[in-house]
Coordinates of C-alpha atoms in Angstrom, one line a residue:
Chain A
M79 CA 0.0 0.0 0.0
T80 CA 1.7 3.1 -1.2
A81 CA 0.5 6.7 -1.3
T82 CA -2.2 6.1 -3.9
T83 CA -4.3 8.9 -2.5
L84 CA -1.8 11.6 -3.4
T85 CA -2.7 13.7 -6.4
P86 CA -0.2 16.1 -8.0
S87 CA -2.1 19.3 -7.6
V88 CA -2.3 20.9 -4.2
A89 CA -5.5 22.9 -4.6
P90 CA -8.4 20.6 -5.0
A91 CA -9.7 21.0 -8.5
R92 CA -13.1 19.5 -7.9
R93 CA -16.0 21.3 -6.3
S94 CA -18.8 19.6 -4.6
T95 CA -22.4 20.6 -5.1
G96 CA -23.2 20.0 -1.4
W97 CA -26.0 17.5 -2.3
R98 CA -24.0 14.6 -3.6
G99 CA -25.1 11.5 -1.9
F100 CA -28.5 12.9 -0.9
G101 CA -30.3 9.8 -2.3
V102 CA -28.2 7.5 -0.1
L103 CA -28.7 9.8 2.8
L104 CA -32.5 9.8 2.3
A105 CA -32.6 6.0 1.9
T106 CA -30.4 5.4 4.9
E107 CA -32.3 7.8 7.2
A108 CA -35.6 6.3 6.0
R109 CA -34.4 2.8 6.9
L110 CA -33.2 4.0 10.3
W111 CA -36.5 5.8 10.9
L112 CA -38.4 2.6 10.2
R113 CA -36.1 0.7 12.6
D114 CA -37.4 2.8 15.5
P115 CA -40.6 1.1 16.7
G116 CA -41.8 4.0 18.7
T117 CA -41.5 6.4 15.8
V118 CA -43.2 3.9 13.4
F119 CA -46.1 3.4 15.8
F120 CA -46.9 7.0 16.5
A121 CA -46.2 8.4 13.1
L122 CA -47.7 5.6 11.0
V123 CA -50.1 3.5 13.0
F124 CA -51.4 5.7 15.8
P125 CA -54.1 7.6 13.7
T126 CA -55.6 4.3 12.6
V127 CA -55.6 2.9 16.1
L128 CA -57.2 6.1 17.4
L129 CA -60.0 6.0 14.8
V130 CA -60.8 2.3 15.2
G131 CA -60.4 2.6 19.0
V132 CA -62.8 5.5 19.3
G133 CA -65.3 3.8 17.0
F134 CA -65.4 0.6 19.1
A135 CA -64.6 1.8 22.6
I136 CA -67.2 4.6 22.9
P137 CA -70.8 3.4 22.8
G138 CA -73.1 4.8 20.1
M139 CA -70.2 5.9 17.8
R140 CA -71.4 3.7 15.0
T141 CA -75.1 4.5 15.1
P142 CA -76.5 7.4 13.0
I143 CA -77.1 10.7 14.8
E144 CA -80.8 11.4 15.1
D145 CA -81.0 14.5 17.3
A146 CA -78.9 17.0 15.4
P147 CA -79.8 19.4 12.6
P148 CA -78.4 18.9 9.1
P149 CA -75.7 18.5 7.9
W150 CA -75.0 16.2 10.9
L151 CA -78.3 14.3 10.9
G152 CA -77.9 10.7 9.8
L153 CA -74.1 10.7 10.0
T154 CA -72.3 8.2 12.3
A155 CA -70.5 9.9 15.2
V156 CA -67.3 8.1 14.3
S157 CA -67.2 9.8 10.9
L158 CA -67.1 13.2 12.6
Y159 CA -63.8 11.9 14.0
V160 CA -62.1 11.5 10.7
P161 CA -60.9 15.1 10.3
V162 CA -59.7 15.0 13.9
V163 CA -57.8 11.8 13.2
L164 CA -56.2 13.4 10.2
A165 CA -55.2 16.4 12.3
A166 CA -53.6 13.9 14.8
A167 CA -51.8 12.2 11.9
I168 CA -50.3 15.6 11.0
A169 CA -49.5 16.8 14.5
T170 CA -47.8 13.6 15.7
P171 CA -44.8 13.5 13.4
A172 CA -44.7 17.3 13.2
L173 CA -44.4 17.9 16.9
T174 CA -43.3 14.6 18.5
T175 CA -41.1 12.8 16.0
M176 CA -39.4 15.4 13.8
P177 CA -38.2 18.0 16.4
V178 CA -36.8 15.2 18.6
Y179 CA -34.8 13.8 15.6
F180 CA -33.5 17.3 14.7
A181 CA -32.5 18.1 18.3
T182 CA -30.8 14.7 18.6
F183 CA -28.7 15.4 15.5
R184 CA -27.6 18.7 17.1
E185 CA -27.0 17.1 20.6
K186 CA -25.0 14.3 19.2
G187 CA -22.8 16.5 17.0
L188 CA -24.1 15.0 13.8
L189 CA -24.9 18.4 12.2
R190 CA -21.3 19.5 13.0
R191 CA -19.9 16.3 11.7
L192 CA -21.8 16.7 8.4
S193 CA -20.4 20.2 8.2
T194 CA -17.0 18.7 7.8
T195 CA -18.0 16.6 4.8
P196 CA -19.1 17.8 1.4
M197 CA -22.7 17.1 2.4
R198 CA -24.4 20.1 4.0
P199 CA -26.1 19.5 7.3
Q200 CA -29.2 20.9 5.6
G201 CA -29.3 17.6 3.8
I202 CA -30.3 15.5 6.7
V203 CA -32.9 18.0 7.8
V204 CA -34.5 18.0 4.3
A205 CA -34.3 14.2 4.3
H206 CA -36.3 14.1 7.5
L207 CA -38.8 16.6 6.2
V208 CA -39.4 14.3 3.2
I209 CA -39.6 11.2 5.4
N210 CA -42.1 12.8 7.8
L211 CA -44.2 14.2 4.9
V212 CA -44.4 10.7 3.4
A213 CA -45.3 9.4 6.8
V214 CA -48.2 11.8 7.2
V215 CA -49.6 10.9 3.8
V216 CA -49.2 7.2 4.5
S217 CA -50.7 7.3 8.0
S218 CA -53.6 9.4 6.8
A219 CA -54.3 7.1 3.9
V220 CA -54.1 4.0 6.1
A221 CA -56.5 5.6 8.6
L222 CA -59.0 6.5 5.8
V223 CA -58.8 3.1 4.1
V224 CA -59.2 1.2 7.4
G225 CA -61.9 3.6 8.6
E226 CA -63.8 3.0 5.3
L227 CA -63.5 -0.7 5.5
V228 CA -64.5 -0.9 9.2
F229 CA -67.1 1.9 9.5
G230 CA -68.1 2.8 5.9
L231 CA -67.2 6.5 6.0
P232 CA -69.1 9.1 4.0
A233 CA -67.3 10.7 1.0
P234 CA -66.3 14.4 1.5
R235 CA -68.7 16.9 0.1
N236 CA -65.8 18.9 -1.3
A237 CA -62.7 16.8 -1.7
G238 CA -60.7 19.8 -3.0
T239 CA -61.4 21.8 0.2
V240 CA -60.4 18.8 2.4
A241 CA -57.2 18.4 0.4
L242 CA -56.3 22.1 0.6
A243 CA -57.0 22.1 4.3
F244 CA -54.8 19.0 4.8
V245 CA -51.9 20.5 2.8
L246 CA -52.1 23.8 4.7
G247 CA -52.4 21.9 8.0
V248 CA -49.2 20.0 7.2
A249 CA -47.4 23.2 6.1
S250 CA -48.3 25.1 9.2
M251 CA -47.7 22.3 11.6
Y252 CA -44.3 21.4 10.1
A253 CA -43.4 25.0 10.3
L254 CA -44.2 24.9 14.0
G255 CA -42.3 21.7 14.4
T256 CA -39.3 23.2 12.7
L257 CA -39.4 26.2 15.0
V258 CA -39.6 23.9 18.1
A259 CA -36.5 22.0 16.7
A260 CA -34.7 25.2 15.7
R261 CA -33.0 26.0 19.0
A262 CA -33.6 23.0 21.3
P263 CA -30.1 22.0 22.4
K264 CA -31.1 18.5 23.5
A265 CA -33.6 15.9 22.4
S266 CA -35.2 15.9 25.8
T267 CA -35.9 19.7 25.5
A268 CA -37.4 19.3 22.1
S269 CA -39.5 16.4 23.3
A270 CA -40.8 18.4 26.3
I271 CA -41.6 21.5 24.3
G272 CA -43.2 19.5 21.5
T273 CA -45.4 17.6 23.9
L274 CA -46.4 20.8 25.7
I275 CA -47.8 22.1 22.4
Y276 CA -49.0 18.8 21.1
F277 CA -51.7 18.0 23.6
P278 CA -53.4 21.4 23.8
L279 CA -53.4 21.5 20.0
L280 CA -55.0 18.1 19.9
F281 CA -57.6 19.3 22.4
L282 CA -58.3 22.4 20.3
S283 CA -58.5 20.2 17.1
G284 CA -61.4 18.3 18.7
L285 CA -59.9 15.1 19.9
W286 CA -62.2 15.1 22.9
T287 CA -65.1 17.1 21.3
P288 CA -65.2 16.5 17.6
G289 CA -67.2 18.5 15.0
P290 CA -70.4 20.1 16.3
I291 CA -69.9 18.8 19.8
M292 CA -67.1 21.3 20.5
P293 CA -68.2 24.2 22.7
E294 CA -68.4 27.4 20.7
A295 CA -65.7 29.2 22.9
V296 CA -63.2 26.3 22.4
A297 CA -64.0 26.4 18.6
Q298 CA -63.3 30.1 18.5
I299 CA -59.9 29.6 20.1
G300 CA -59.2 26.5 18.1
R301 CA -59.9 28.3 14.8
L302 CA -56.9 30.5 15.5
T303 CA -54.4 27.7 16.0
P304 CA -52.9 25.8 13.0
L305 CA -54.2 22.4 14.0
G306 CA -57.6 23.6 15.2
A307 CA -58.0 25.4 11.9
A308 CA -56.9 22.3 9.9
S309 CA -59.4 20.2 11.7
Q310 CA -62.3 22.7 11.3
A311 CA -61.4 23.3 7.7
M312 CA -61.4 19.6 6.9
T313 CA -64.7 19.1 8.8
A314 CA -66.2 21.9 6.8
G315 CA -65.0 20.5 3.5
W316 CA -66.2 17.0 4.4
F317 CA -69.7 17.7 5.8
E318 CA -70.7 21.3 5.5
P319 CA -71.5 23.6 2.6
G320 CA -69.4 26.7 2.1
F321 CA -65.7 27.4 2.2
P322 CA -63.7 27.7 5.5
T323 CA -62.1 31.0 4.6
V324 CA -61.0 32.0 8.1
Q325 CA -59.4 28.7 8.8
V326 CA -57.5 28.6 5.5
V327 CA -56.2 32.1 6.0
V328 CA -55.2 31.3 9.6
M329 CA -53.1 28.3 8.4
A330 CA -51.5 30.3 5.6
V331 CA -50.5 33.0 8.1
W332 CA -49.1 30.6 10.6
T333 CA -47.0 29.0 7.8
A334 CA -45.8 32.3 6.5
V335 CA -44.7 33.5 10.0
L336 CA -43.4 30.2 11.5
L337 CA -41.5 28.7 8.6
P338 CA -39.1 31.6 7.9
L339 CA -38.6 32.0 11.6
G340 CA -37.8 28.3 12.1
V341 CA -35.4 28.3 9.2
R342 CA -33.7 31.6 10.4
L343 CA -33.3 30.5 14.0
F344 CA -32.2 26.9 13.2
R345 CA -28.9 26.3 14.9
W346 CA -26.6 24.1 12.8
S347 CA -24.2 23.1 15.6
Chain B
M257 CA 14.3 23.4 18.0
T258 CA 12.6 26.1 19.8
T259 CA 10.8 26.6 23.0
A260 CA 8.6 29.6 23.3
P261 CA 8.0 31.8 21.3
P262 CA 7.4 30.1 18.0
P263 CA 9.2 31.2 14.9
T264 CA 7.2 33.6 12.8
G265 CA 8.5 32.3 9.6
G266 CA 6.7 29.3 8.1
A267 CA 9.7 27.0 7.8
T268 CA 10.6 24.7 10.6
A269 CA 13.6 23.2 8.9
T270 CA 14.6 21.1 11.9
S271 CA 12.2 18.3 11.2
A272 CA 13.8 14.9 11.0
T273 CA 10.7 13.1 10.0
R274 CA 10.6 9.4 9.1
S275 CA 8.5 10.0 6.1
P276 CA 9.7 10.3 2.6
G277 CA 8.5 13.2 0.5
T278 CA 9.1 16.1 2.9
T279 CA 12.2 17.1 1.0
A280 CA 10.6 16.6 -2.4
A281 CA 7.5 18.6 -1.6
P282 CA 8.4 21.7 0.2
E283 CA 4.8 23.1 -0.1
P284 CA 3.3 22.6 3.4
V285 CA 0.0 20.7 3.6
V286 CA -1.2 22.8 6.4
E287 CA 0.0 26.3 7.3
V288 CA -1.3 28.2 10.3
R289 CA 0.0 31.7 11.0
N290 CA -0.8 33.8 14.0
L291 CA -4.2 32.3 14.3
R292 CA -6.5 34.1 16.8
K293 CA -10.1 33.2 17.8
T294 CA -12.3 34.7 20.5
Y295 CA -15.8 33.8 21.7
P296 CA -18.4 36.2 23.1
G297 CA -17.9 36.5 26.9
P298 CA -20.7 36.3 29.4
K299 CA -23.9 38.1 28.5
G300 CA -23.8 41.8 29.1
S301 CA -20.0 42.1 29.1
D302 CA -18.0 43.3 26.2
A303 CA -15.0 41.1 27.2
R304 CA -14.5 38.3 24.8
K305 CA -13.1 34.9 25.9
V306 CA -9.9 34.2 24.0
A307 CA -9.7 30.6 22.9
V308 CA -6.7 30.9 20.6
E309 CA -4.3 33.8 21.2
D310 CA -1.5 33.2 18.7
V311 CA -0.9 29.9 17.1
S312 CA 1.4 29.2 14.2
F313 CA 2.7 26.0 12.7
T314 CA 3.2 24.2 9.4
V315 CA 2.6 20.5 8.6
A316 CA 4.5 18.8 5.8
A317 CA 3.1 16.0 3.6
G318 CA 3.1 12.6 5.2
E319 CA 3.7 13.7 8.7
I320 CA 1.9 12.8 11.9
F321 CA 1.8 16.2 13.4
G322 CA 0.7 16.6 17.0
I323 CA -1.2 19.5 18.7
L324 CA -0.7 18.8 22.3
G325 CA -1.9 20.7 25.4
P326 CA -4.3 20.6 28.4
N327 CA -8.0 20.7 27.9
G328 CA -9.2 24.2 27.1
A329 CA -5.8 25.2 25.7
G330 CA -7.3 26.0 22.3
K331 CA -6.5 22.8 20.4
T332 CA -10.0 22.0 19.2
T333 CA -10.7 25.6 18.2
T334 CA -7.5 25.6 16.2
V335 CA -8.5 22.5 14.2
E336 CA -12.1 23.7 13.8
C337 CA -10.7 26.8 12.1
L338 CA -8.7 24.4 9.9
A339 CA -11.7 22.4 9.0
G340 CA -13.7 25.5 8.1
L341 CA -16.1 25.0 11.0
R342 CA -15.2 28.3 12.6
E343 CA -14.1 31.6 11.3
A344 CA -10.9 33.0 12.8
D345 CA -10.7 36.5 14.1
G346 CA -7.1 36.9 12.9
G347 CA -4.2 35.2 11.2
T348 CA -4.1 33.1 8.2
V349 CA -4.9 29.4 7.7
R350 CA -4.1 27.4 4.5
V351 CA -5.0 23.8 4.0
L352 CA -3.6 22.4 0.8
G353 CA -3.1 26.0 -0.3
V354 CA -6.7 26.9 0.2
D355 CA -8.2 29.2 2.8
P356 CA -10.9 27.1 4.5
Q357 CA -12.6 30.3 5.8
A358 CA -13.1 31.7 2.4
D359 CA -13.8 28.5 0.6
P360 CA -14.8 25.8 3.0
A361 CA -16.3 23.6 0.3
A362 CA -12.9 23.3 -1.3
V363 CA -11.3 21.7 1.7
R364 CA -14.2 19.4 2.7
D365 CA -13.5 16.9 -0.1
A366 CA -9.8 16.7 0.7
V367 CA -9.8 16.8 4.5
G368 CA -11.2 14.0 6.7
V369 CA -12.2 15.0 10.2
Q370 CA -12.8 13.0 13.3
L371 CA -14.4 15.1 15.9
Q372 CA -14.6 14.6 19.6
E373 CA -17.8 13.1 20.9
V374 CA -19.8 12.7 17.8
A375 CA -22.4 10.0 18.0
L376 CA -24.2 8.5 15.1
N377 CA -27.8 7.2 15.0
E378 CA -27.7 4.3 17.4
R379 CA -29.4 2.0 15.0
I380 CA -27.1 2.6 12.0
T381 CA -24.7 -0.3 11.2
V382 CA -21.0 0.1 10.6
E383 CA -21.4 -0.7 6.9
E384 CA -24.4 1.6 6.5
A385 CA -22.5 4.5 8.0
M386 CA -19.5 3.9 5.8
R387 CA -21.5 3.7 2.6
L388 CA -23.5 6.8 3.6
F389 CA -20.4 8.9 4.3
A390 CA -18.7 7.5 1.2
S391 CA -21.6 8.8 -1.0
F392 CA -20.9 12.4 0.0
Y393 CA -17.4 12.4 -1.7
A394 CA -16.5 12.7 -5.4
T395 CA -13.8 10.0 -5.2
P396 CA -14.5 8.0 -2.1
G397 CA -12.1 5.3 -0.8
D398 CA -12.8 1.6 -0.9
V399 CA -15.2 0.9 1.9
E400 CA -14.2 -2.8 2.1
E401 CA -10.5 -1.9 2.3
L402 CA -11.1 0.6 5.1
L403 CA -13.2 -1.9 7.0
D404 CA -10.3 -4.3 6.8
L405 CA -7.7 -1.7 7.6
L406 CA -9.6 -0.6 10.8
D407 CA -10.5 -4.2 11.8
L408 CA -14.2 -3.5 11.4
A409 CA -15.0 -6.0 8.7
E410 CA -16.4 -8.5 11.2
H411 CA -18.6 -5.9 12.9
R412 CA -20.1 -4.5 9.7
R413 CA -23.6 -5.4 10.6
V414 CA -23.4 -4.3 14.2
A415 CA -25.5 -1.2 15.2
F416 CA -23.6 1.8 16.4
A417 CA -25.1 1.6 19.9
K418 CA -23.7 -2.0 20.3
L419 CA -20.1 -1.1 19.4
S420 CA -17.5 -0.9 22.1
G421 CA -15.7 2.4 22.8
G422 CA -12.7 1.2 20.7
Q423 CA -14.9 0.1 17.9
K424 CA -16.8 3.4 17.8
Q425 CA -13.5 5.2 17.7
R426 CA -12.2 3.0 14.9
L427 CA -15.4 3.7 13.0
S428 CA -15.0 7.4 13.6
I429 CA -11.5 7.1 12.0
A430 CA -12.8 5.1 9.1
L431 CA -15.5 7.7 8.5
A432 CA -12.8 10.4 8.5
L433 CA -10.9 8.4 5.9
V434 CA -13.8 7.2 3.7
G435 CA -13.6 10.3 1.5
N436 CA -10.0 9.4 0.5
P437 CA -8.7 12.5 2.1
R438 CA -5.1 13.9 1.8
V439 CA -5.3 15.3 5.3
A440 CA -7.0 13.7 8.3
I441 CA -7.7 15.6 11.5
L442 CA -8.1 13.3 14.5
D443 CA -9.3 15.0 17.6
E444 CA -8.8 13.3 21.0
L445 CA -8.7 9.9 19.4
T446 CA -8.1 7.7 22.4
T447 CA -10.0 9.5 25.2
G448 CA -12.0 7.0 27.1
L449 CA -10.3 3.9 25.7
D450 CA -8.7 1.2 27.7
P451 CA -4.9 0.8 27.4
A452 CA -5.1 -2.1 24.9
A453 CA -7.5 -0.2 22.7
R454 CA -5.3 2.9 22.8
R455 CA -2.3 0.9 21.7
A456 CA -4.3 -0.7 18.9
T457 CA -5.6 2.7 17.8
W458 CA -2.0 4.1 17.7
E459 CA -1.0 1.3 15.4
L460 CA -3.9 2.1 13.1
V461 CA -2.9 5.8 12.9
E462 CA 0.5 4.7 11.7
R463 CA -1.0 2.4 9.2
V464 CA -3.1 5.3 7.9
R465 CA -0.1 7.5 7.6
D466 CA 1.7 4.8 5.7
R467 CA -1.0 5.1 3.1
G468 CA 0.1 8.7 2.4
V469 CA -2.4 10.6 4.5
T470 CA -1.0 13.6 6.4
I471 CA -2.3 13.4 10.0
L472 CA -3.1 16.2 12.4
L473 CA -3.4 14.6 15.8
V474 CA -5.0 16.6 18.6
T475 CA -4.4 15.2 22.0
H476 CA -4.0 16.0 25.7
F477 CA -2.1 12.8 26.3
M478 CA 1.6 13.4 26.5
D479 CA 2.5 9.7 26.0
E480 CA 0.3 9.6 22.9
A481 CA 2.0 12.5 21.3
E482 CA 5.5 11.1 22.2
R483 CA 4.6 7.8 20.7
L484 CA 3.0 8.9 17.5
C485 CA 4.1 12.3 16.4
D486 CA 6.9 13.1 14.0
R487 CA 6.6 16.7 15.1
L488 CA 4.3 18.6 17.4
V489 CA 3.4 21.9 19.0
I490 CA 2.5 22.2 22.6
I491 CA -0.3 24.7 23.1
D492 CA -1.1 26.3 26.4
R493 CA -3.7 29.1 27.0
G494 CA -4.0 29.7 23.3
R495 CA -0.3 30.0 22.5
V496 CA 2.3 27.7 21.1
V497 CA 4.8 27.3 24.0
A498 CA 7.1 24.7 22.3
Q499 CA 7.5 22.9 19.0
G500 CA 9.8 20.4 17.4
T501 CA 10.2 16.6 17.3
P502 CA 9.5 14.8 20.6
A503 CA 13.2 14.0 20.9
E504 CA 14.2 17.7 20.4
L505 CA 11.7 18.9 22.9
V506 CA 12.8 16.4 25.5
D507 CA 16.4 17.3 25.0
S508 CA 15.7 20.9 25.3
V509 CA 14.6 20.8 28.9
D510 CA 18.1 20.4 30.2
T511 CA 21.0 18.0 29.7
S512 CA 20.9 16.4 33.1
R513 CA 20.1 12.7 33.5
T514 CA 18.6 10.9 36.5
V515 CA 19.2 7.3 37.6
R516 CA 17.4 5.4 40.3
L517 CA 19.1 2.4 41.9
R518 CA 18.5 0.1 44.8
V519 CA 21.5 -1.6 46.5
P520 CA 21.5 -4.4 49.1
P521 CA 20.9 -2.8 52.6
A522 CA 24.4 -3.9 53.8
D523 CA 26.1 -1.8 51.0
H524 CA 23.8 1.3 51.4
D525 CA 26.3 3.6 53.2
L526 CA 29.2 2.5 51.0
A527 CA 27.2 3.1 47.9
L528 CA 26.1 6.6 49.0
H529 CA 29.6 7.5 49.9
T530 CA 30.9 6.3 46.6
I531 CA 28.3 8.0 44.5
A532 CA 28.6 11.3 46.3
G533 CA 32.3 11.6 45.4
L534 CA 31.8 11.2 41.6
A535 CA 32.5 14.2 39.3
D536 CA 29.5 13.4 37.1
V537 CA 27.0 13.5 40.0
E538 CA 25.3 16.8 40.8
H539 CA 22.7 15.7 43.3
V540 CA 21.9 12.6 45.3
E541 CA 18.6 12.0 46.9
A542 CA 19.1 9.3 49.6
P543 CA 16.3 7.5 51.2
P544 CA 15.9 7.6 55.0
T545 CA 16.2 3.8 55.3
P546 CA 18.6 1.5 53.6
G547 CA 17.2 -0.8 50.9
R548 CA 15.1 1.9 49.2
E549 CA 15.8 3.6 45.9
I550 CA 18.6 6.2 45.7
E551 CA 18.0 8.9 43.1
V552 CA 21.1 10.3 41.4
T553 CA 21.1 13.3 39.1
G554 CA 24.1 14.3 37.1
S555 CA 25.6 14.7 33.6
R556 CA 24.8 12.7 30.6
R557 CA 27.4 10.2 31.8
V558 CA 25.9 9.7 35.2
L559 CA 24.7 6.2 34.5
P560 CA 28.0 4.6 33.4
A561 CA 29.9 6.6 36.0
V562 CA 27.7 5.4 38.9
V563 CA 27.6 1.7 37.8
L564 CA 31.3 1.6 37.2
A565 CA 32.2 3.2 40.5
L566 CA 29.9 0.8 42.4
A567 CA 31.4 -2.2 40.6
E568 CA 34.9 -1.1 41.7
H569 CA 33.7 -1.3 45.3
E570 CA 32.1 -4.7 44.6
V571 CA 28.6 -3.2 45.1
V572 CA 26.1 -4.8 42.7
P573 CA 22.8 -2.9 42.5
D574 CA 19.7 -5.0 42.8
D575 CA 18.0 -2.6 40.4
V576 CA 18.9 0.3 38.2
R577 CA 16.4 2.5 36.3
T578 CA 17.0 5.6 34.2
V579 CA 14.3 8.2 34.6
S580 CA 13.6 9.4 31.2
R581 CA 12.5 12.9 30.4
T582 CA 9.0 13.1 28.9
L583 CA 7.0 15.8 27.2
E584 CA 5.4 16.3 30.6
D585 CA 8.8 17.6 31.8
V586 CA 8.9 19.9 28.7
F587 CA 5.5 21.3 29.6
V588 CA 6.6 22.0 33.2
A589 CA 9.8 23.6 31.9
V590 CA 8.1 26.0 29.4
T591 CA 5.0 26.9 31.5
G592 CA 6.3 26.6 35.0
R593 CA 3.2 24.6 35.9
T594 CA 2.6 20.9 36.5
Y595 CA 0.7 19.3 33.6
D596 CA -2.9 18.8 34.5
P597 CA -4.7 17.7 31.4
D598 CA -8.1 18.5 32.7
A599 CA -7.4 22.0 34.1
T600 CA -9.0 24.4 31.7
D601 CA -7.0 27.3 33.2
A602 CA -4.3 26.0 35.5
R603 CA -2.7 28.6 37.7
P604 CA 1.0 28.7 38.3
T605 CA 2.0 26.1 40.9
R606 CA 3.6 28.6 43.2
G607 CA 0.4 30.5 43.4
E608 CA -1.5 27.5 44.7
S609 CA -2.5 27.3 48.3
R610 CA -2.2 24.0 50.0

């Protein structure tokens, strides 16, 4: 073994793009993500378990509602839960999985380590955004398919509105998750802050009081939060006539404010 | 050979390195001149904490070059500036002729870095980590060959969390080398390893150098620097206080030699009397009771002089040891303090209260 690594020129002639190897990085991180049973359960399976659990555990969830005005009359109570479950499918990876991963990278020095390679530390953050976005889509799809098979869910009145609300919900909640992850020096800090936001937001999205059951005061507050707005907008698109303008604007504003803030404040070491 | 202050010129012509090529390629691989780096002080005060005051050195191709000093001396900050992780406040840094501050991307492909206390995802396997890091580089090294070189081939499917400390450290070195770098920066390589793992790691570092990689070794272990480095600088409180080859540094302290010997208790007084009269002996430290070690300090010739004189009087020592100078003695000589590797800001020994 002689000095085969030596090249004649002193200055390195080749320049790296900073994204070489991103495919391998994404594939590796996805594999590692899938190796973590806790992550897989909460990010992929939890929404389905929640929907099926609520449908079977609470009495009367599967019988049609008889004492409510239209558009609720005749719907099963469990179907009112579908937008809430989708909101939970968005919030869980955005606030519990992703920020903890990012803070772990920072805590363990991985972001700094990547800074010494041609790969930018941004690469691993983007890889996890991609992984978690795919996770949200997959877990939502699984919940919808299983819910349809088990309970026979009604089709949305306006699928476009539901889709728009879902996309904006994802954008605003991931922006919030990025902000949580931006400064947290340790995984435990990110986990604590994420959880502290996660449960109130689930409450405001209607996990305990879905759809029309939510008290008006709670609904008023929830409307101003990203997850509450997402849940209400999806409920509106699914069951109600009209367009949830306020909720859509609320989510867009949250995204426009939180995302640049999270990116700007993100500590890379 | 110089003890403080370091030469301002880049050339340290005294190097007697074992490696070929230093004469053929005069262009230094790494050149640091008057590096200075401060950090913001406590909130509300304008005073900045000085991490590196004034550090200069050059590293030639194929060397194992040591940066030695107690924790907090500024070693890691220095190499972080080299790796383009931090921006210096003053001075110039060149790595392979490139300024890593101005063009960090240019050095990342050619410099492999092993940082202190970096942990990978605990579920990633050795081979996955190697293939992942290899994918970042334009012309990566051969993963299989590196796994063999660092004795990791049989652990390739082991998850990071299940590796021993030595195995993690070897993986860390392997990852620093996987981009086929021309320069490898190894920071506190053997901290936390048991003695056997440390010796094994030292051998690996030499194997890596034999492949033509120039190595910058950051360490607070005197014995490690003495064992591995062709040349080194000793940094203390952000300044270079000594530099040269380990042998030059040790010789620079003073020319005296110390011998310890134990003679049979019956010959104790005769031995002391004989030794005290010798011309090459400057100082004798006699034990209070016969049968214990006598410490004799004198000229370079003190060992043969003492042994010959005793033999003439038919005194045969049970045991003779020479006390070698170490880099630790060099540190004491140039700083006036005992070497405490963990003291971030050791005060002069005379100022200490007991």
